[in-house]
Coordinates of C-alpha atoms in Angstrom, one line a residue:
M1 CA 196.4 22.5 38.0
T2 CA 199.0 24.0 35.7
I3 CA 202.6 25.0 36.2
Q4 CA 201.7 28.6 35.5
R5 CA 199.3 28.6 38.5
L6 CA 202.0 27.0 40.6
T7 CA 204.5 29.9 40.0
C8 CA 201.7 32.6 40.3
G9 CA 202.4 33.9 36.9
R10 CA 206.1 34.7 37.6
R11 CA 207.8 32.0 35.5
K12 CA 207.0 29.0 33.4
F13 CA 209.0 25.9 34.4
K14 CA 209.6 23.5 31.6
L15 CA 210.7 20.0 32.6
K16 CA 212.5 18.0 30.0
S17 CA 214.2 14.7 29.8
G18 CA 216.6 15.0 32.7
G19 CA 214.0 17.8 33.8
I20 CA 210.9 16.7 31.7
F21 CA 208.8 13.9 33.2
E22 CA 206.8 12.2 30.5
N23 CA 204.8 9.1 31.3
N24 CA 201.6 8.0 29.8
T25 CA 200.8 5.4 32.4
T26 CA 198.3 6.0 35.2
T27 CA 200.9 5.4 37.8
G28 CA 203.3 8.0 36.4
Q29 CA 200.5 10.6 36.2
N30 CA 199.4 10.0 39.8
N31 CA 203.0 10.3 41.0
K32 CA 203.5 13.6 39.2
K33 CA 200.3 15.0 40.7
I34 CA 201.5 14.1 44.2
D35 CA 204.9 15.7 43.5
F36 CA 203.4 18.9 42.2
E37 CA 200.9 19.2 45.1
N38 CA 203.9 19.0 47.5
I39 CA 205.8 21.5 45.4
K40 CA 202.9 23.9 45.4
F41 CA 202.6 23.8 49.1
R42 CA 206.3 24.3 49.7
K43 CA 206.4 27.1 47.0
I44 CA 203.5 29.0 48.6
V45 CA 205.1 28.8 52.0
K46 CA 208.5 29.9 50.7
K47 CA 207.1 32.7 48.6
S48 CA 205.0 34.0 51.5
N49 CA 208.1 34.0 53.8
K50 CA 210.1 35.8 51.2
N51 CA 207.4 38.4 50.6
E52 CA 207.3 39.2 54.3
N53 CA 211.1 39.6 54.3
I54 CA 210.8 41.9 51.4
K55 CA 208.1 44.0 53.0
N56 CA 210.1 44.3 56.2
S57 CA 213.2 45.3 54.3
E58 CA 211.2 48.0 52.4
N59 CA 209.9 49.4 55.7
T60 CA 213.4 49.8 57.2
K61 CA 215.3 50.9 54.1
V62 CA 214.7 53.3 51.3
S63 CA 215.8 51.8 48.0
K64 CA 215.6 52.8 44.5
N65 CA 213.5 51.2 41.8
N66 CA 216.5 49.3 40.3
N67 CA 217.3 47.9 43.7
N68 CA 213.8 46.6 44.0
I69 CA 214.1 44.9 40.6
Q70 CA 217.5 43.4 41.7
T71 CA 215.9 42.1 44.9
Q72 CA 213.0 40.6 43.0
E73 CA 215.5 38.8 40.7
N74 CA 217.4 37.4 43.6
V75 CA 214.2 36.1 45.1
N76 CA 213.3 34.5 41.8
K77 CA 216.7 32.8 41.6
F78 CA 216.4 31.6 45.1
E79 CA 213.0 30.1 44.5
N80 CA 214.2 28.4 41.3
K81 CA 217.2 27.0 43.1
E82 CA 215.0 25.6 45.9
F83 CA 212.5 24.3 43.3
D84 CA 215.3 22.4 41.4
K85 CA 216.7 21.1 44.7
Y86 CA 213.3 19.7 45.7
I87 CA 212.8 18.1 42.4
L88 CA 216.2 16.3 42.7
E89 CA 215.2 15.1 46.2
M90 CA 212.0 13.7 44.9
Q91 CA 213.7 12.0 42.1
K92 CA 216.2 10.3 44.5
L93 CA 213.4 9.3 46.8
R94 CA 211.3 7.8 44.0
E95 CA 214.3 6.0 42.5
K96 CA 215.1 4.5 45.9
E97 CA 211.6 3.3 46.4
A98 CA 211.5 1.9 42.8
R99 CA 214.7 0.0 43.3
K100 CA 213.4 -1.5 46.6
K101 CA 210.3 -2.7 44.7
Y102 CA 212.4 -4.0 41.8
I103 CA 214.8 -6.0 44.1
K104 CA 211.8 -7.5 46.0
S105 CA 210.1 -8.5 42.8
E106 CA 213.3 -9.9 41.2
L107 CA 214.0 -12.0 44.4
S108 CA 210.4 -13.2 44.3
R109 CA 210.8 -14.2 40.6
R110 CA 214.0 -16.1 41.2
K111 CA 212.5 -17.9 44.2
Q112 CA 209.5 -18.9 42.0
N113 CA 211.8 -20.2 39.3
L114 CA 213.8 -22.2 41.8
V115 CA 210.7 -23.7 43.3
K116 CA 209.4 -24.4 39.8
F117 CA 212.7 -26.1 38.9
F118 CA 212.5 -28.5 41.9
N119 CA 208.8 -29.2 41.4
M120 CA 209.2 -29.8 37.7
E121 CA 207.8 -33.0 36.5
I122 CA 210.5 -35.1 34.8
G123 CA 209.6 -36.7 31.6
I124 CA 211.4 -38.9 29.1
E125 CA 212.9 -36.0 27.2
E126 CA 214.3 -34.4 30.4
V127 CA 215.8 -37.7 31.4
K128 CA 217.5 -38.1 28.0
R129 CA 219.0 -34.6 28.1
T130 CA 220.2 -35.1 31.7
W131 CA 221.7 -38.5 30.7
Q132 CA 223.4 -37.0 27.6
F133 CA 224.9 -34.1 29.7
G134 CA 226.1 -36.6 32.3
I135 CA 227.8 -38.8 29.7
L136 CA 229.5 -35.7 28.2
I137 CA 230.8 -34.6 31.6
L138 CA 232.1 -38.2 32.4
A139 CA 233.7 -38.4 28.9
G140 CA 235.5 -35.1 29.5
I141 CA 236.8 -36.2 32.9
F142 CA 237.9 -39.6 31.4
L143 CA 239.8 -37.9 28.5
F144 CA 241.5 -35.5 30.9
V145 CA 242.6 -38.2 33.2
F146 CA 243.8 -40.3 30.3
Y147 CA 245.7 -37.4 28.8
L148 CA 247.2 -36.5 32.2
N149 CA 248.4 -40.1 32.6
F150 CA 249.9 -40.0 29.1
V151 CA 252.0 -36.8 29.6
T152 CA 253.1 -37.7 33.2
F153 CA 256.6 -39.1 33.9
K154 CA 256.0 -42.3 36.0
G155 CA 259.5 -43.9 36.2
E156 CA 262.0 -43.5 39.0
L157 CA 264.4 -40.6 39.0
S158 CA 267.6 -42.6 38.7
G159 CA 270.1 -43.5 36.1
E160 CA 270.5 -41.7 32.8
K161 CA 267.7 -39.4 31.8
T162 CA 267.0 -36.7 29.2
L163 CA 266.1 -33.4 31.0
Y164 CA 264.7 -30.2 29.5
V165 CA 266.1 -27.5 31.9
K166 CA 265.8 -23.7 32.2
I167 CA 269.1 -22.4 33.7
D168 CA 268.8 -19.3 35.9
G169 CA 271.9 -18.5 38.0
N170 CA 273.4 -21.4 40.0
R171 CA 270.2 -23.6 39.6
G172 CA 268.1 -24.9 36.8
S173 CA 264.4 -25.7 36.8
V174 CA 263.6 -29.1 35.3
L175 CA 260.7 -28.6 33.0
K176 CA 260.5 -32.2 31.5
V177 CA 262.1 -35.6 32.1
N178 CA 262.2 -37.9 29.0
N179 CA 259.7 -35.4 27.3
K180 CA 257.2 -36.0 30.2
Y181 CA 256.0 -33.7 32.9
L182 CA 256.8 -34.3 36.6
K183 CA 254.0 -34.2 39.2
S184 CA 256.2 -31.9 41.4
Q185 CA 258.6 -29.1 40.7
A186 CA 262.3 -30.3 40.3
S187 CA 265.6 -28.6 40.1
I188 CA 269.3 -29.3 39.5
E189 CA 272.5 -27.4 40.4
N190 CA 274.3 -25.6 37.6
K191 CA 277.7 -27.0 38.3
K192 CA 279.0 -26.3 34.8
G193 CA 278.3 -22.6 35.1
L194 CA 275.9 -22.5 32.1
E195 CA 274.5 -19.1 31.2
Y196 CA 270.9 -18.2 31.4
G197 CA 268.7 -20.1 28.9
F198 CA 267.1 -23.4 27.9
Y199 CA 269.0 -26.6 27.6
L200 CA 268.4 -30.2 26.6
M201 CA 270.6 -32.4 28.7
R202 CA 271.7 -36.0 29.1
Y203 CA 271.9 -36.3 32.9
K204 CA 273.0 -39.2 35.1
I205 CA 270.9 -39.0 38.2
R206 CA 272.5 -40.3 41.4
K207 CA 269.9 -39.1 43.9
A208 CA 266.5 -37.3 44.1
V209 CA 265.3 -35.8 47.3
N210 CA 261.7 -34.7 47.7
K211 CA 261.4 -31.9 50.3
N212 CA 258.0 -30.1 50.8
G213 CA 256.9 -31.0 47.3
N214 CA 260.1 -29.8 45.6
I215 CA 262.4 -32.4 44.2
K216 CA 266.2 -31.7 44.3
I217 CA 268.0 -33.8 41.7
E218 CA 271.7 -34.6 42.2
G219 CA 273.9 -36.1 39.5
K220 CA 276.2 -35.3 36.5
V221 CA 275.7 -33.6 33.2
L222 CA 276.9 -36.0 30.4
G223 CA 276.1 -33.7 27.6
Y224 CA 273.8 -30.9 26.6
K225 CA 272.4 -29.0 23.6
E226 CA 271.3 -25.4 24.1
S227 CA 268.4 -23.6 22.5
R228 CA 269.0 -21.7 19.3
L229 CA 267.6 -18.6 21.0
N230 CA 270.2 -18.6 23.7
G231 CA 272.5 -16.6 21.5
V232 CA 269.9 -13.8 21.3
R233 CA 269.5 -13.9 25.1
K234 CA 273.3 -13.7 25.5
Y235 CA 273.4 -10.7 23.2
I236 CA 270.7 -8.8 25.1
L237 CA 272.4 -9.7 28.4
E238 CA 275.6 -8.3 27.0
I239 CA 273.8 -5.0 26.3
F240 CA 272.8 -4.7 29.9
D241 CA 276.3 -5.6 31.0
N242 CA 277.7 -2.7 29.0
L243 CA 275.0 -0.2 30.0
F244 CA 274.1 -0.9 33.7
I245 CA 276.8 -3.1 35.2
T246 CA 277.8 -0.4 37.6
E247 CA 274.3 0.0 39.0
E248 CA 273.7 -3.2 40.9
N249 CA 269.9 -3.0 41.4
L250 CA 269.1 -1.5 38.0
Y251 CA 271.3 -4.2 36.4
A252 CA 269.4 -6.9 38.2
F253 CA 266.0 -5.3 37.5
S254 CA 266.8 -5.0 33.7
R255 CA 267.6 -8.7 33.4
A256 CA 264.5 -9.7 35.3
A257 CA 262.0 -7.3 33.7
V258 CA 263.1 -7.9 30.1
L259 CA 264.3 -11.5 30.0
G260 CA 262.9 -13.0 33.2
E261 CA 266.3 -13.8 34.6
K262 CA 266.0 -13.4 38.4
A263 CA 269.3 -14.8 39.5
E264 CA 270.8 -11.3 40.0
V265 CA 267.9 -10.0 42.0
S266 CA 268.9 -10.1 45.7
K267 CA 266.6 -11.5 48.4
D268 CA 266.3 -8.1 50.0
M269 CA 265.1 -6.6 46.7
K270 CA 262.6 -9.5 46.1
D271 CA 261.2 -9.1 49.7
K272 CA 260.7 -5.3 49.2
F273 CA 258.9 -5.8 45.9
K274 CA 256.7 -8.5 47.4
Y275 CA 255.8 -6.5 50.5
T276 CA 254.8 -3.4 48.4
G277 CA 252.7 -5.5 46.1
L278 CA 254.9 -4.7 43.0
A279 CA 256.5 -8.1 42.5
H280 CA 254.7 -8.5 39.2
L281 CA 257.0 -5.9 37.7
I282 CA 260.1 -8.1 38.1
V283 CA 258.5 -11.1 36.4
I284 CA 257.3 -11.2 32.8
S285 CA 253.5 -10.5 32.7
G286 CA 250.8 -9.0 30.6
T287 CA 252.3 -5.6 31.2
H288 CA 255.4 -6.6 29.3
I289 CA 253.4 -8.2 26.5
S290 CA 251.3 -5.1 26.0
L291 CA 254.4 -2.9 26.0
V292 CA 255.9 -5.0 23.2
V293 CA 252.8 -4.9 21.1
I294 CA 252.3 -1.1 21.6
G295 CA 255.9 -0.4 21.0
I296 CA 256.1 -2.3 17.7
V297 CA 252.8 -0.7 16.5
K298 CA 254.1 2.8 17.3
I299 CA 257.4 2.2 15.5
L300 CA 255.6 0.9 12.4
D301 CA 253.2 3.9 12.5
G302 CA 256.1 6.1 11.8
L303 CA 256.9 4.1 8.7
S304 CA 253.4 4.6 7.2
L305 CA 252.9 0.9 6.6
G306 CA 249.6 -0.8 5.8
Y307 CA 247.2 -1.5 8.7
R308 CA 247.2 -5.3 8.4
F309 CA 250.9 -5.5 7.7
K310 CA 251.6 -3.4 10.8
Y311 CA 249.7 -5.8 13.1
L312 CA 251.2 -8.9 11.4
M313 CA 254.6 -7.6 12.2
A314 CA 253.5 -6.9 15.8
L315 CA 252.2 -10.5 16.1
A316 CA 255.6 -11.8 14.7
A317 CA 257.5 -9.7 17.2
L318 CA 255.3 -10.8 20.1
T319 CA 255.8 -14.5 19.1
F320 CA 259.5 -14.1 18.9
Y321 CA 259.7 -12.3 22.3
C322 CA 257.6 -14.9 24.1
A323 CA 259.7 -17.7 22.6
L324 CA 262.8 -15.9 23.7
I325 CA 261.7 -15.7 27.3
G326 CA 260.0 -19.1 27.4
F327 CA 256.4 -20.1 27.3
S328 CA 255.7 -20.5 31.0
P329 CA 252.0 -20.7 31.9
G330 CA 251.7 -17.0 32.8
I331 CA 253.5 -15.9 29.7
L332 CA 251.5 -18.3 27.4
R333 CA 248.3 -16.9 28.9
A334 CA 249.4 -13.3 28.1
Y335 CA 250.6 -14.3 24.6
I336 CA 247.4 -16.1 23.6
M337 CA 245.2 -13.2 24.7
G338 CA 247.5 -10.7 23.0
A339 CA 247.7 -12.7 19.8
M340 CA 243.9 -13.0 19.7
M341 CA 243.6 -9.2 20.1
I342 CA 246.0 -8.6 17.2
L343 CA 244.2 -11.2 15.0
A344 CA 240.9 -9.5 15.8
R345 CA 242.2 -6.2 14.5
I346 CA 243.8 -7.8 11.4
L347 CA 240.5 -9.5 10.5
F348 CA 238.4 -6.4 11.5
E349 CA 236.6 -8.4 14.2
Q350 CA 235.5 -7.2 17.6
E351 CA 237.9 -7.9 20.4
D352 CA 236.5 -10.3 23.1
S353 CA 238.7 -10.6 26.1
K354 CA 236.4 -13.1 27.8
K355 CA 236.7 -15.5 24.8
S356 CA 240.4 -15.1 24.6
L357 CA 240.8 -15.8 28.3
L358 CA 238.8 -19.0 27.9
V359 CA 240.8 -20.1 24.8
S360 CA 244.1 -19.4 26.6
F361 CA 243.0 -21.5 29.6
I362 CA 242.0 -24.5 27.3
V363 CA 245.2 -24.3 25.3
I364 CA 247.4 -24.2 28.5
I365 CA 245.7 -27.1 30.1
V366 CA 246.1 -29.2 26.9
L367 CA 249.8 -28.3 26.5
N368 CA 250.6 -28.8 30.2
P369 CA 247.8 -30.1 32.6
Y370 CA 250.1 -29.6 35.6
S371 CA 250.2 -25.8 34.9
L372 CA 246.8 -25.8 36.6
F373 CA 248.7 -26.1 39.9
D374 CA 251.3 -23.5 39.0
I375 CA 251.2 -20.5 41.5
S376 CA 252.1 -17.9 38.9
M377 CA 249.4 -19.1 36.6
Q378 CA 246.7 -19.0 39.3
L379 CA 247.7 -15.4 40.3
S380 CA 247.8 -14.4 36.7
Y381 CA 244.3 -15.7 36.0
A382 CA 243.0 -14.3 39.2
A383 CA 244.2 -10.8 38.2
V384 CA 242.7 -11.0 34.7
V385 CA 239.4 -12.4 36.0
A386 CA 239.2 -9.4 38.4
I387 CA 239.8 -7.0 35.5
I388 CA 237.4 -8.6 33.0
F389 CA 234.5 -9.8 35.2
V390 CA 234.6 -8.4 38.8
N391 CA 235.7 -4.8 38.3
P392 CA 233.1 -3.9 35.7
E393 CA 230.3 -4.8 38.1
F394 CA 231.7 -2.9 41.0
K395 CA 232.6 0.1 38.7
K396 CA 228.9 0.5 37.9
I397 CA 228.4 1.5 41.5
Y398 CA 231.3 3.9 42.0
Q399 CA 231.2 5.3 38.4
E400 CA 228.2 7.5 39.1
K401 CA 228.7 8.2 42.8
I402 CA 232.4 9.0 42.6
L403 CA 234.1 9.1 39.2
D404 CA 231.5 11.1 37.3
K405 CA 231.7 13.8 40.0
I406 CA 235.5 14.3 39.5
K407 CA 236.2 16.9 36.8
N408 CA 240.0 16.6 36.7
E409 CA 240.9 13.7 34.3
V410 CA 244.2 12.8 36.0
L411 CA 242.5 12.6 39.4
R412 CA 239.6 10.6 38.0
N413 CA 242.0 8.1 36.4
T414 CA 244.0 7.8 39.6
V415 CA 240.8 7.0 41.6
D416 CA 239.8 4.5 39.0
L417 CA 243.2 2.8 39.2
I418 CA 242.8 2.6 43.0
F419 CA 239.5 0.8 42.7
L420 CA 241.0 -1.5 40.0
S421 CA 244.0 -2.4 42.2
L422 CA 241.7 -3.0 45.2
T423 CA 239.5 -5.3 43.1
I424 CA 242.6 -7.3 42.0
Q425 CA 243.8 -7.6 45.5
I426 CA 240.3 -8.8 46.8
T427 CA 240.3 -11.5 44.1
S428 CA 243.8 -12.7 44.9
I429 CA 243.5 -12.7 48.7
P430 CA 242.8 -16.5 49.1
L431 CA 245.9 -17.4 47.0
F432 CA 248.1 -15.3 49.2
L433 CA 246.6 -16.9 52.3
Y434 CA 247.0 -20.4 51.0
Y435 CA 250.5 -20.2 49.3
F436 CA 252.3 -17.4 51.1
E437 CA 250.5 -17.2 54.5
K438 CA 250.2 -13.5 54.0
L439 CA 247.1 -11.2 54.1
P440 CA 247.5 -8.1 51.8
L441 CA 245.9 -5.0 53.4
F442 CA 247.0 -1.7 51.9
S443 CA 249.7 -2.7 49.4
F444 CA 247.3 -2.0 46.5
L445 CA 247.6 1.8 47.3
L446 CA 251.3 1.7 46.2
N447 CA 250.3 0.5 42.7
I448 CA 249.0 4.0 42.0
V449 CA 252.5 5.4 41.9
G450 CA 254.6 2.2 41.5
I451 CA 253.0 0.8 38.4
P452 CA 253.4 4.0 36.2
I453 CA 257.0 4.6 37.3
G454 CA 257.9 0.9 36.9
T455 CA 256.3 0.8 33.5
V456 CA 258.3 3.8 32.3
V457 CA 261.5 2.1 33.5
I458 CA 260.7 -1.0 31.6
Q459 CA 259.9 1.1 28.5
C460 CA 263.3 2.7 28.7
L461 CA 265.0 -0.7 29.0
F462 CA 263.2 -2.0 25.9
F463 CA 264.1 1.2 24.1
A464 CA 267.8 0.8 25.0
V465 CA 267.8 -2.8 23.7
L466 CA 266.2 -1.6 20.4
L467 CA 268.8 1.2 20.0
N468 CA 271.7 -1.3 20.3
I469 CA 270.0 -3.9 18.0
F470 CA 269.8 -1.2 15.3
K471 CA 273.4 -0.1 16.1
L472 CA 272.3 3.4 17.4
S473 CA 274.6 3.2 20.4
L474 CA 275.4 6.9 19.9
F475 CA 272.3 7.7 22.1
N476 CA 273.2 5.2 24.8
G477 CA 274.5 7.9 27.2
I478 CA 271.2 9.9 27.1
V479 CA 269.0 6.7 27.5
V480 CA 271.1 5.4 30.3
F481 CA 271.0 8.7 32.2
I482 CA 267.2 9.0 31.9
T483 CA 266.8 5.3 32.9
E484 CA 269.0 5.7 35.9
V485 CA 267.2 8.9 37.1
I486 CA 263.8 7.3 36.8
F487 CA 264.9 4.0 38.4
K488 CA 266.4 5.8 41.4
A489 CA 263.0 7.5 41.9
F490 CA 261.4 4.1 41.6
E491 CA 263.9 2.4 43.9
G492 CA 263.4 5.2 46.5
F493 CA 259.6 4.7 46.3
I494 CA 260.0 1.0 46.8
Y495 CA 262.4 1.5 49.8
A496 CA 260.0 4.1 51.4
G497 CA 257.0 1.8 50.8
S498 CA 258.8 -1.1 52.5
K499 CA 258.9 0.9 55.7
I500 CA 255.1 1.5 55.8
P501 CA 253.5 -0.8 58.3
L502 CA 250.4 -3.0 57.6
L503 CA 250.8 -3.3 53.9
Q504 CA 250.7 -7.0 54.5
M505 CA 250.2 -9.2 57.5
N506 CA 251.8 -12.5 58.3
I507 CA 249.3 -15.3 59.1
N508 CA 250.2 -18.2 61.3
G509 CA 249.5 -21.3 59.2
K510 CA 248.3 -22.0 55.7
A511 CA 244.6 -21.3 55.1
P512 CA 242.5 -24.5 54.6
L513 CA 241.8 -25.3 50.9
W514 CA 238.0 -25.4 51.5
T515 CA 238.1 -21.7 52.5
V516 CA 239.7 -20.8 49.2
F517 CA 236.8 -22.5 47.3
A518 CA 234.3 -21.0 49.7
Y519 CA 235.7 -17.5 49.2
Y520 CA 235.6 -17.7 45.4
G521 CA 232.1 -19.2 45.5
M522 CA 230.9 -16.2 47.5
L523 CA 232.7 -13.8 45.2
F524 CA 231.1 -15.5 42.2
F525 CA 227.6 -15.2 43.8
I526 CA 228.1 -11.5 44.6
T527 CA 229.5 -10.6 41.2
F528 CA 226.9 -12.4 39.0
F529 CA 223.8 -12.5 41.2
V530 CA 223.8 -9.8 43.8
M531 CA 225.5 -6.9 42.0
P532 CA 223.2 -7.0 38.9
L533 CA 220.3 -6.2 41.3
F534 CA 221.8 -2.9 42.3
N535 CA 223.2 -2.1 38.8
A536 CA 219.9 -2.4 37.0
K537 CA 218.6 0.8 35.4
I538 CA 215.0 1.3 36.5
D539 CA 212.1 3.3 35.0
M540 CA 210.8 5.1 38.1
Y541 CA 207.3 5.6 36.7
S542 CA 206.8 2.1 35.4
S543 CA 204.8 -0.4 37.4
S544 CA 206.1 -3.3 35.4
F545 CA 209.8 -2.5 36.2
N546 CA 211.1 -2.8 32.7
T547 CA 214.8 -2.8 33.4
E548 CA 218.0 -3.1 31.5
I549 CA 221.5 -3.8 32.8
I550 CA 223.9 -0.9 32.4
K551 CA 226.7 -1.9 30.0

């Protein structure tokens, strides 16, 4: 039966890749025959109905020859449209059936592999490999415990000690005691009124009080030596003093977003940022690191410098900036990943965000094992894991069904940002429940507007600093005016967002630790075992289900 016969000599339908079905297998041929038999039946019925309608129309109306031709063309167009629609329906139905068979066969294969693994006969070689792997694991645990014991301060917090402190406002965070890490977070009062920065102090401890895992150290500063970079910090803070001192909230935001000094940020402002899910904009994060790298590269692009030299300068600027604000766990993670990206471009290697994430984690644990328990580091890694691992798997589902159907690029990017923000929130939920006793619900929606506006404000602040460093203060008035206008819009958005109910919910009591591990175990299982079943690209006419994962 040919396609010509199907159309009764009216038109030849050619089906090509996306419309051509080509398959040499017996299964494919049988499927096509069934499809065309169904098409033939539907076409004959539709054409007979249309012919009757045409005859009735001709009996009631007198039309000219050209009107008859037009009517016939309309009939042909309608038939072609219905034909294409039916083909599409058949394709969807066949794909659905093929996917069901594939999932069933894949689950059966995995079950057989699991049974085979447990029923496997263990020989001498298998015992040796298992024993070697076990010894390697035990050796790693032993080395980690030994190293942790080596870098941990074990003495009593009394008498004269050497403290490494980060001063921020009227308090200072104790980072090290006698060049060793404390098991708990500790702080001192800034009775000498030292400015924001890092200090090495001789401190006479009179009393240390441990309250809810936080140690408050009381005593007297006997002497101190400040970091060499404190002068640069003071210079940048003076720039903000001169430009934004009259705008209280913008002044506080500029110091926090550029240098990480949060002493000037009011509690009300912090609470609003937290409730709206935009608190990451007032702490140094990967957003700030990327802005520094992009900004330096753009500036050097205008100077027509060499490719490698341009990125070497970007790496030097990034290193200086991170040293200026301090290598906290979250900043160190962003720095290592950014530095590896820059080095990959310098060496003309392919960027691998997964490897850089793993390298950054290993380096941070080696430098400071206790950073593993740092809240900011856990939230930082949860967000990056969501971006690199979780979101790509989910995106394969909504890419074809939603994004590809949106023609407007701005709207498509907005919808993509919504799903990305939702993925990050889903990945971070257990940490919010455990540490903050809060459940984020719809705060991710505010990221659609908040992140772009906040990023523009931060860009303006960096630009203002560069202008004053290069002594181009002539343009300060224009930059300050633009920054204030954008920040007022940003501040108004934050204020309005803080009035929206159910962005977050307070939970009575901290979530049990085992639920955190159970949640991430389930998320891991869904991301790496369940989602690939639904994201596999299936040959609908293949009985062997040759598949490939969409990349």
